[in-house]
Short mmCIF file of C-alpha atoms and ligand atoms in Angstrom, two decimals:
data_model
loop_
_atom_site.label_atom_id
_atom_site.label_comp_id
_atom_site.label_asym_id
_atom_site.label_seq_id
_atom_site.Cartn_x
_atom_site.Cartn_y
_atom_site.Cartn_z
CA UNK A 39 91.26 51.61 -12.95
CA UNK A 40 87.60 50.24 -11.54
CA UNK A 41 84.42 50.26 -13.87
CA UNK A 42 81.01 49.63 -13.60
CA UNK A 43 79.68 47.88 -16.82
CA UNK A 44 75.61 47.18 -17.25
CA UNK A 45 75.34 44.18 -19.47
CA UNK A 46 72.39 43.50 -21.52
CA UNK A 47 72.82 39.84 -22.61
CA UNK A 48 68.93 39.81 -24.50
CA UNK A 49 67.85 37.27 -26.70
CA UNK A 50 68.96 34.63 -29.47
CA UNK A 51 72.83 34.62 -30.19
CA UNK A 52 72.94 37.90 -27.45
CA UNK A 53 74.21 35.55 -24.16
CA UNK A 54 76.88 33.57 -26.53
CA UNK A 55 78.33 36.79 -28.16
CA UNK A 56 78.24 38.67 -24.76
CA UNK A 57 80.12 35.62 -22.92
CA UNK A 58 83.00 36.09 -25.22
CA UNK A 59 83.30 39.99 -24.87
CA UNK A 60 83.27 39.81 -21.30
CA UNK A 61 86.13 37.06 -21.57
CA UNK A 62 88.28 39.66 -23.99
CA UNK A 63 87.52 42.19 -21.14
CA UNK A 64 88.69 39.82 -18.38
CA UNK A 65 91.82 39.46 -20.31
CA UNK A 66 92.63 43.31 -20.67
CA UNK A 67 91.52 43.68 -17.05
CA UNK A 68 94.04 41.21 -16.06
CA UNK A 69 97.12 42.54 -18.25
CA UNK A 70 96.48 46.13 -17.86
CA UNK A 71 95.62 45.91 -14.05
CA UNK A 72 91.67 47.03 -14.23
CA UNK A 73 88.66 45.95 -12.61
CA UNK A 74 85.56 45.51 -14.44
CA UNK A 75 82.23 44.45 -12.33
CA UNK A 76 79.40 43.44 -14.17
CA UNK A 77 75.78 44.33 -13.62
CA UNK A 78 73.26 42.05 -15.60
CA UNK A 79 70.39 43.79 -16.83
CA UNK A 80 66.89 42.41 -18.21
CA UNK A 81 66.25 43.53 -21.55
CA UNK A 82 64.09 42.87 -24.49
CA UNK A 83 62.37 39.31 -25.04
CA UNK A 84 63.80 37.80 -21.59
CA UNK A 85 62.60 40.45 -19.47
CA UNK A 86 58.98 40.51 -21.20
CA UNK A 87 58.99 36.73 -20.18
CA UNK A 88 60.59 37.42 -16.52
CA UNK A 89 58.53 40.72 -15.93
CA UNK A 90 55.89 41.16 -18.34
CA UNK A 91 57.49 43.99 -20.25
CA UNK A 92 60.55 44.61 -22.48
CA UNK A 93 62.43 46.95 -20.00
CA UNK A 94 61.49 47.53 -16.19
CA UNK A 95 62.52 50.71 -14.33
CA UNK A 96 64.70 48.70 -12.36
CA UNK A 97 66.56 48.01 -15.78
CA UNK A 98 66.88 51.56 -16.55
CA UNK A 99 68.07 52.54 -12.98
CA UNK A 100 70.66 49.63 -12.93
CA UNK A 101 71.67 50.88 -16.59
CA UNK A 102 72.39 54.57 -15.46
CA UNK A 103 74.17 53.74 -12.43
CA UNK A 104 76.54 51.94 -14.62
CA UNK A 105 79.49 53.67 -16.79
CA UNK A 106 78.79 52.06 -19.50
CA UNK A 107 76.59 49.32 -20.86
CA UNK A 108 77.37 46.51 -23.13
CA UNK A 109 74.61 44.93 -25.11
CA UNK A 110 74.51 41.84 -27.13
CA UNK A 111 71.19 41.62 -28.95
CA UNK A 112 67.50 41.38 -28.67
CA UNK A 113 64.47 40.25 -30.34
CA UNK A 114 63.33 36.60 -31.95
CA UNK A 115 61.88 35.35 -35.15
CA UNK A 116 59.54 37.98 -36.08
CA UNK A 117 57.10 35.22 -37.56
CA UNK A 118 56.89 32.70 -35.15
CA UNK A 119 58.23 34.20 -31.76
CA UNK A 120 55.27 34.58 -29.35
CA UNK A 121 56.87 38.13 -28.58
CA UNK A 122 55.49 39.52 -31.92
CA UNK A 123 51.62 38.40 -30.81
CA UNK A 124 52.20 41.37 -28.24
CA UNK A 125 51.12 44.90 -29.09
CA UNK A 126 53.85 47.04 -30.15
CA UNK A 127 54.66 48.77 -27.45
CA UNK A 128 55.35 45.48 -25.44
CA UNK A 129 57.58 43.81 -28.29
CA UNK A 130 61.47 43.29 -27.55
CA UNK A 131 62.26 46.26 -29.67
CA UNK A 132 60.44 48.71 -27.71
CA UNK A 133 62.92 48.06 -24.81
CA UNK A 134 65.66 49.02 -27.36
CA UNK A 135 63.84 52.80 -28.12
CA UNK A 136 62.76 53.16 -24.67
CA UNK A 137 66.51 52.53 -23.03
CA UNK A 138 67.80 54.95 -25.97
CA UNK A 139 65.14 57.88 -25.00
CA UNK A 140 65.85 57.56 -20.83
CA UNK A 141 69.56 57.55 -21.36
CA UNK A 142 69.59 60.47 -23.99
CA UNK A 143 71.34 58.21 -26.36
CA UNK A 144 71.32 60.59 -29.31
CA UNK A 145 74.37 59.64 -31.32
CA UNK A 146 74.78 56.38 -33.23
CA UNK A 147 78.29 55.57 -34.29
CA UNK A 148 78.97 52.52 -36.51
CA UNK A 149 81.88 52.07 -38.17
CA UNK A 150 81.92 50.08 -41.45
CA UNK A 151 85.53 48.94 -42.26
CA UNK A 152 86.45 46.62 -45.00
CA UNK A 153 89.38 44.04 -43.37
CA UNK A 154 92.03 42.84 -46.02
CA UNK A 155 91.47 39.49 -44.97
CA UNK A 156 87.67 39.74 -45.65
CA UNK A 157 87.89 41.31 -49.03
CA UNK A 158 86.83 38.61 -50.93
CA UNK A 159 83.20 38.81 -48.90
CA UNK A 160 82.61 42.46 -50.01
CA UNK A 161 80.12 42.30 -52.75
CA UNK A 162 81.58 45.30 -54.59
CA UNK A 163 84.13 45.05 -57.63
CA UNK A 164 88.06 44.79 -56.95
CA UNK A 165 88.85 47.79 -58.76
CA UNK A 166 86.19 50.15 -56.93
CA UNK A 167 87.31 49.20 -53.42
CA UNK A 168 91.07 49.53 -54.33
CA UNK A 169 92.87 49.48 -50.52
CA UNK A 170 89.56 48.92 -48.81
CA UNK A 171 87.23 51.60 -46.90
CA UNK A 172 86.90 52.67 -43.55
CA UNK A 173 83.79 55.09 -42.76
CA UNK A 174 81.84 56.03 -39.95
CA UNK A 175 78.28 56.33 -39.93
CA UNK A 176 76.96 58.92 -37.46
CA UNK A 177 72.92 58.52 -36.78
CA UNK A 178 70.83 60.79 -35.24
CA UNK A 179 68.93 58.46 -32.83
CA UNK A 180 66.27 59.99 -30.74
CA UNK A 181 64.49 62.34 -33.09
CA UNK A 182 62.90 62.22 -36.46
CA UNK A 183 60.39 59.69 -37.89
CA UNK A 184 60.93 57.11 -35.32
CA UNK A 185 59.83 59.28 -32.36
CA UNK A 186 57.42 61.83 -34.09
CA UNK A 187 53.42 61.23 -33.21
CA UNK A 188 52.06 58.55 -35.33
CA UNK A 189 48.34 57.27 -35.93
CA UNK A 190 46.42 55.33 -37.69
CA UNK A 191 42.67 55.73 -38.33
CA UNK A 192 39.63 55.76 -41.14
CA UNK A 193 39.05 58.84 -42.58
CA UNK A 194 36.24 59.43 -45.07
CA UNK A 195 35.69 55.43 -44.99
CA UNK A 196 39.51 55.15 -46.32
CA UNK A 197 42.35 53.44 -43.83
CA UNK A 198 45.04 56.39 -43.68
CA UNK A 199 47.96 56.30 -41.43
CA UNK A 200 50.46 59.30 -40.86
CA UNK A 201 54.15 59.22 -39.11
CA UNK A 202 55.36 62.66 -38.54
CA UNK A 203 58.93 63.91 -39.06
CA UNK A 204 60.32 66.42 -36.81
CA UNK A 205 63.64 67.80 -35.73
CA UNK A 206 64.39 70.96 -33.93
CA UNK A 207 67.78 72.65 -34.45
CA UNK A 208 69.41 71.81 -30.79
CA UNK A 209 68.70 68.06 -31.56
CA UNK A 210 70.70 68.80 -34.99
CA UNK A 211 73.30 70.81 -33.61
CA UNK A 212 74.59 68.50 -30.93
CA UNK A 213 74.74 64.91 -33.55
CA UNK A 214 76.68 67.79 -35.98
CA UNK A 215 78.97 68.67 -33.30
CA UNK A 216 79.62 64.79 -32.99
CA UNK A 217 80.31 64.14 -36.23
CA UNK A 218 82.65 66.83 -36.78
CA UNK A 219 84.33 65.90 -33.10
CA UNK A 220 84.89 62.20 -34.53
CA UNK A 221 85.97 63.22 -37.92
CA UNK A 222 88.84 65.50 -36.42
CA UNK A 223 90.06 62.23 -34.91
CA UNK A 224 90.11 60.58 -38.42
CA UNK A 225 90.44 61.91 -41.97
CA UNK A 226 88.59 64.98 -41.46
CA UNK A 227 85.78 64.74 -43.86
CA UNK A 228 82.21 65.03 -43.13
CA UNK A 229 79.24 64.03 -45.64
CA UNK A 230 76.18 65.36 -44.51
CA UNK A 231 73.09 63.38 -46.01
CA UNK A 232 69.59 64.85 -45.87
CA UNK A 233 66.72 65.37 -48.41
CA UNK A 234 66.75 69.22 -48.73
CA UNK A 235 65.23 69.11 -52.45
CA UNK A 236 62.11 68.17 -50.65
CA UNK A 237 61.73 68.01 -46.90
CA UNK A 238 61.72 70.50 -44.36
CA UNK A 239 63.51 68.98 -41.72
CA UNK A 240 66.28 68.42 -44.25
CA UNK A 241 66.81 72.15 -45.01
CA UNK A 242 67.12 73.22 -41.36
CA UNK A 243 69.22 70.25 -41.04
CA UNK A 244 71.51 71.46 -43.86
CA UNK A 245 71.69 74.93 -42.24
CA UNK A 246 72.61 74.03 -38.73
CA UNK A 247 75.40 71.67 -40.49
CA UNK A 248 76.57 74.48 -42.11
CA UNK A 249 76.77 76.50 -38.93
CA UNK A 250 78.55 74.18 -36.91
CA UNK A 251 81.13 73.24 -39.89
CA UNK A 252 82.20 76.94 -39.17
CA UNK A 253 83.60 75.89 -35.92
CA UNK A 254 85.79 73.25 -37.69
CA UNK A 255 87.69 74.76 -40.38
CA UNK A 256 90.22 72.02 -40.10
CA UNK A 257 87.32 69.50 -41.34
CA UNK A 258 86.30 69.41 -44.95
CA UNK A 259 82.34 68.69 -45.40
CA UNK A 260 79.76 68.44 -48.20
CA UNK A 261 76.17 67.81 -48.55
CA UNK A 262 74.70 64.72 -50.27
CA UNK A 263 71.38 63.92 -50.89
CA UNK A 264 70.22 60.71 -49.27
CA UNK A 265 69.16 59.15 -52.74
CA UNK A 266 72.73 59.87 -54.51
CA UNK A 267 74.51 58.80 -50.93
CA UNK A 268 72.73 55.06 -50.89
CA UNK A 269 74.15 54.93 -54.49
CA UNK A 270 77.85 56.22 -53.86
CA UNK A 271 78.19 53.61 -51.46
CA UNK A 272 78.34 50.86 -53.67
CA UNK A 273 79.96 52.93 -56.36
CA UNK A 274 82.69 54.47 -54.68
CA UNK A 275 82.49 53.87 -50.84
CA UNK A 276 86.15 54.92 -50.45
CA UNK A 277 84.98 58.60 -50.97
CA UNK A 278 83.49 58.74 -47.26
CA UNK A 279 85.10 59.12 -43.88
CA UNK A 280 82.20 60.50 -41.58
CA UNK A 281 78.21 60.25 -42.66
CA UNK A 282 76.15 62.51 -40.51
CA UNK A 283 72.44 61.97 -40.90
CA UNK A 284 69.55 61.80 -39.40
CA UNK A 285 67.61 58.78 -38.01
CA UNK A 286 66.04 56.94 -40.52
CA UNK A 287 68.27 57.79 -43.35
CA UNK A 288 71.04 56.76 -40.95
CA UNK A 289 68.99 53.54 -40.11
CA UNK A 290 69.09 52.45 -43.52
CA UNK A 291 72.53 53.74 -44.84
CA UNK A 292 73.87 52.11 -42.19
CA UNK A 293 72.91 48.93 -42.96
CA UNK A 294 73.74 49.44 -46.54
CA UNK A 295 77.58 50.29 -45.68
CA UNK A 296 77.56 47.22 -43.11
CA UNK A 297 76.61 44.88 -46.07
CA UNK A 298 79.28 46.30 -48.49
CA UNK A 299 81.51 45.10 -45.72
CA UNK A 300 80.21 41.50 -46.50
CA UNK A 301 80.49 40.99 -42.93
CA UNK A 302 77.84 41.66 -40.66
CA UNK A 303 78.92 39.96 -37.97
CA UNK A 304 82.00 42.04 -37.78
CA UNK A 305 80.47 45.71 -37.16
CA UNK A 306 80.50 47.57 -33.91
CA UNK A 307 77.99 50.44 -32.78
CA UNK A 308 78.06 52.64 -29.96
CA UNK A 309 75.28 54.98 -28.85
CA UNK A 310 76.34 58.16 -27.20
CA UNK A 311 74.98 60.73 -25.21
CA UNK A 312 76.58 64.21 -23.89
CA UNK A 313 78.68 62.69 -21.10
CA UNK A 314 81.16 59.89 -21.46
CA UNK A 315 78.45 57.23 -20.78
CA UNK A 316 77.23 54.54 -23.89
CA UNK A 317 75.74 51.95 -24.70
CA UNK A 318 77.92 49.61 -27.20
CA UNK A 319 76.41 46.70 -29.29
CA UNK A 320 77.04 44.89 -32.21
CA UNK A 321 75.45 46.33 -35.24
CA UNK A 322 73.53 43.08 -36.28
CA UNK A 323 70.45 41.37 -34.70
CA UNK A 324 69.65 38.22 -32.25
CA UNK A 325 70.12 35.61 -35.27
CA UNK A 326 67.64 33.46 -33.91
CA UNK A 327 68.45 30.90 -36.82
CA UNK A 328 71.60 30.04 -35.23
CA UNK A 329 71.10 30.93 -31.61
CA UNK A 330 72.25 28.24 -29.16
CA UNK A 331 74.60 26.72 -31.39
CA UNK A 332 78.11 28.59 -30.69
CA UNK A 333 78.29 29.35 -34.23
CA UNK A 334 77.87 32.95 -34.03
CA UNK A 335 80.48 35.51 -34.68
CA UNK A 336 81.30 37.14 -31.40
CA UNK A 337 83.66 39.61 -32.83
CA UNK A 338 81.22 42.94 -33.49
CA UNK A 339 80.40 42.57 -29.59
CA UNK A 340 84.18 42.58 -28.67
CA UNK A 341 84.95 45.17 -30.92
CA UNK A 342 82.01 47.09 -29.45
CA UNK A 343 83.66 46.56 -25.93
CA UNK A 344 86.92 48.04 -27.46
CA UNK A 345 84.53 50.93 -28.76
CA UNK A 346 83.52 51.29 -24.57
CA UNK A 347 86.94 51.27 -23.41
CA UNK A 348 88.19 54.01 -26.26
CA UNK A 349 85.03 56.31 -25.79
CA UNK A 350 83.41 55.66 -22.20
CA UNK A 351 86.83 55.06 -20.23
CA UNK A 352 89.64 56.73 -22.54
CA UNK A 353 91.30 53.34 -22.33
CA UNK A 354 93.10 53.81 -25.84
CA UNK A 355 95.87 51.48 -25.78
CA UNK A 356 93.36 48.69 -24.08
CA UNK A 357 91.38 49.31 -27.40
CA UNK A 358 93.75 49.26 -29.58
CA UNK A 359 95.31 45.88 -28.31
CA UNK A 360 91.69 44.19 -29.15
CA UNK A 361 91.21 45.82 -32.09
CA UNK A 362 94.72 44.52 -32.79
CA UNK A 363 94.08 40.69 -31.77
CA UNK A 364 91.04 40.47 -33.82
CA UNK A 365 93.15 41.66 -37.13
CA UNK A 366 95.76 38.80 -35.96
CA UNK A 367 93.24 36.25 -35.31
CA UNK A 368 91.89 36.80 -39.03
CA UNK A 369 95.36 37.31 -40.21
CA UNK A 370 96.20 33.47 -38.59
CA UNK A 371 93.22 32.44 -40.65
CA UNK A 372 90.82 31.60 -38.42
CA UNK A 373 86.94 32.18 -39.44
CA UNK A 374 83.47 31.72 -37.83
CA UNK A 375 81.05 30.08 -39.93
CA UNK A 376 79.70 33.41 -41.51
CA UNK A 377 83.22 34.82 -42.57
CA UNK A 378 84.29 31.29 -43.63
CA UNK A 379 85.80 30.79 -46.79
CA UNK A 380 88.15 27.52 -48.32
CA UNK A 381 91.46 27.41 -47.14
CA UNK A 382 90.75 29.21 -43.50
CA UNK A 383 90.16 27.58 -40.27
CA UNK A 384 86.90 27.53 -39.15
CA UNK A 385 86.22 28.32 -35.15
CA UNK A 386 83.26 28.42 -32.91
CA UNK A 387 81.83 31.40 -31.12
CA UNK A 388 83.70 30.34 -28.04
CA UNK A 389 86.86 29.63 -29.51
CA UNK A 390 87.16 32.80 -31.47
CA UNK A 391 86.67 34.36 -28.15
CA UNK A 392 89.57 32.39 -26.79
CA UNK A 393 92.12 33.03 -29.79
CA UNK A 394 91.31 36.71 -29.54
CA UNK A 395 92.06 36.58 -25.90
CA UNK A 396 95.18 34.78 -26.58
CA UNK A 397 96.27 37.58 -28.35
CA UNK A 398 96.04 40.34 -26.07
CA UNK A 399 99.08 41.92 -25.19
P1 LIG B 520 70.10 39.42 -38.06
O1 LIG B 520 71.12 40.50 -38.10
O2 LIG B 520 69.65 38.88 -36.30
O3 LIG B 520 70.22 38.26 -38.97
C1 LIG B 520 70.30 38.70 -40.32
C2 LIG B 520 71.53 37.22 -40.80
O4 LIG B 520 72.89 37.47 -40.46
C3 LIG B 520 70.94 35.77 -40.03
O5 LIG B 520 71.03 35.00 -41.34
C4 LIG B 520 71.87 35.64 -39.09
O6 LIG B 520 72.32 34.21 -38.81
C5 LIG B 520 73.14 36.39 -39.64
N1 LIG B 520 73.79 36.77 -38.34
C6 LIG B 520 73.80 37.95 -37.51
N2 LIG B 520 74.44 38.15 -36.80
C7 LIG B 520 75.40 37.15 -36.96
C8 LIG B 520 76.69 36.77 -36.19
N3 LIG B 520 77.19 37.77 -35.33
N4 LIG B 520 77.13 35.90 -36.60
C9 LIG B 520 76.99 34.82 -37.62
N5 LIG B 520 75.85 35.06 -38.27
C10 LIG B 520 75.14 36.12 -37.72
O7 LIG B 520 68.76 40.18 -38.65
P2 LIG B 520 67.38 39.65 -38.35
O8 LIG B 520 67.04 38.23 -38.75
O9 LIG B 520 66.52 40.63 -39.19
O10 LIG B 520 66.29 39.87 -36.66
C11 LIG B 520 66.48 39.37 -36.24
C12 LIG B 520 66.03 39.45 -34.93
O11 LIG B 520 67.22 40.72 -34.37
C13 LIG B 520 64.78 40.11 -35.15
O12 LIG B 520 63.79 40.16 -34.00
C14 LIG B 520 65.02 42.12 -34.99
O13 LIG B 520 64.39 42.71 -34.60
C15 LIG B 520 66.48 41.66 -34.18
N6 LIG B 520 67.00 42.74 -34.22
C16 LIG B 520 67.70 43.41 -32.87
C17 LIG B 520 68.69 44.40 -32.96
C18 LIG B 520 69.31 44.92 -31.90
O14 LIG B 520 69.14 44.21 -30.61
N7 LIG B 520 69.73 46.14 -31.67
C19 LIG B 520 68.86 44.86 -34.27
C20 LIG B 520 68.71 44.07 -35.38
C21 LIG B 520 67.48 43.49 -35.16
#
């Protein structure tokens, strides 16, 4: 099969980790007889430097013309980079918010999986993690607080800031359906997270999730308050299969879930819309502190490429091959610096890409 992949290398370690993911995709193409055509798309700091804005119309059109987009990461050091002297709507992250909106990427899927070989990096006690955990956070991505009206102004001599949190039932329904669909392919359990004891938007969230749940009698579900969920993630992470939640809660909980795996450089993500299209990127940022040194862990980006094959191209066997190759490399003792421990073999970013390629069968 032939596919057109938009590639946003971005800033910091972005170009290094994307290069390794493309290497792995090219190996998959050779082994399984596909053709992947890459279209470079500028976004983030590199786009600001080249075009004056973090995302151009040309870049949006190019992303829309692709079958899927693979991304590295965008942004720089937020205290020293010149990009952060610009107004917020011209900073690198504004490009990311805009592309999510333009492509209607309302569903963010982030697996948090504890690799047997990396158990030592998990900050939770052994007796609590048992055989490990394997969950997915399904986060609403284009509504809620981050997209609501906001303003800062002086009222009666006092500076006052306001952000608004709005959800309509359609926005909740479509993300709930995605959450239950994914649960159906996994261990069939949804934990819907809200703050229904306080927020109207959460009470509507709960009502709509209950309606959707009726269509999935084979999937069990529960409601959990967000503060309790934050505690449960470190107390008993094994209880979760799919966590379904709104934008801001998902932002915070997914970072917490990724940290309890102990290895942010390993975690992939997908942002999906109503079609087969998706934007695939690692869960971590652009790591400006290690950029250009060939030491970054490319595995999160490589696993994001595997998600792209699975979700956008329906190439399950090829996605399995990448995931198995990653597990084998870890089993063989190879580690990038972020997951290195004594007794294992330290590799660079590019060596890790090569080692994974060698194991694609
Ligand atoms: P970060 O995730 O970039 O880095 C946090 C720490 O983890 C750093 O010590 C870094 O070296 C390390 N790290 C991250 N990814 C790694 C990898 N693959 N291999 C080895 N180590 C890795 O978070 P930050 O420092 O808060 O943010 C840096 C920049 O990234 C900021 O401009 C931020 O806005 C941006 N950011 C972008 C995205 C995105 O592109 N989607 C997401 C989060 C942050």
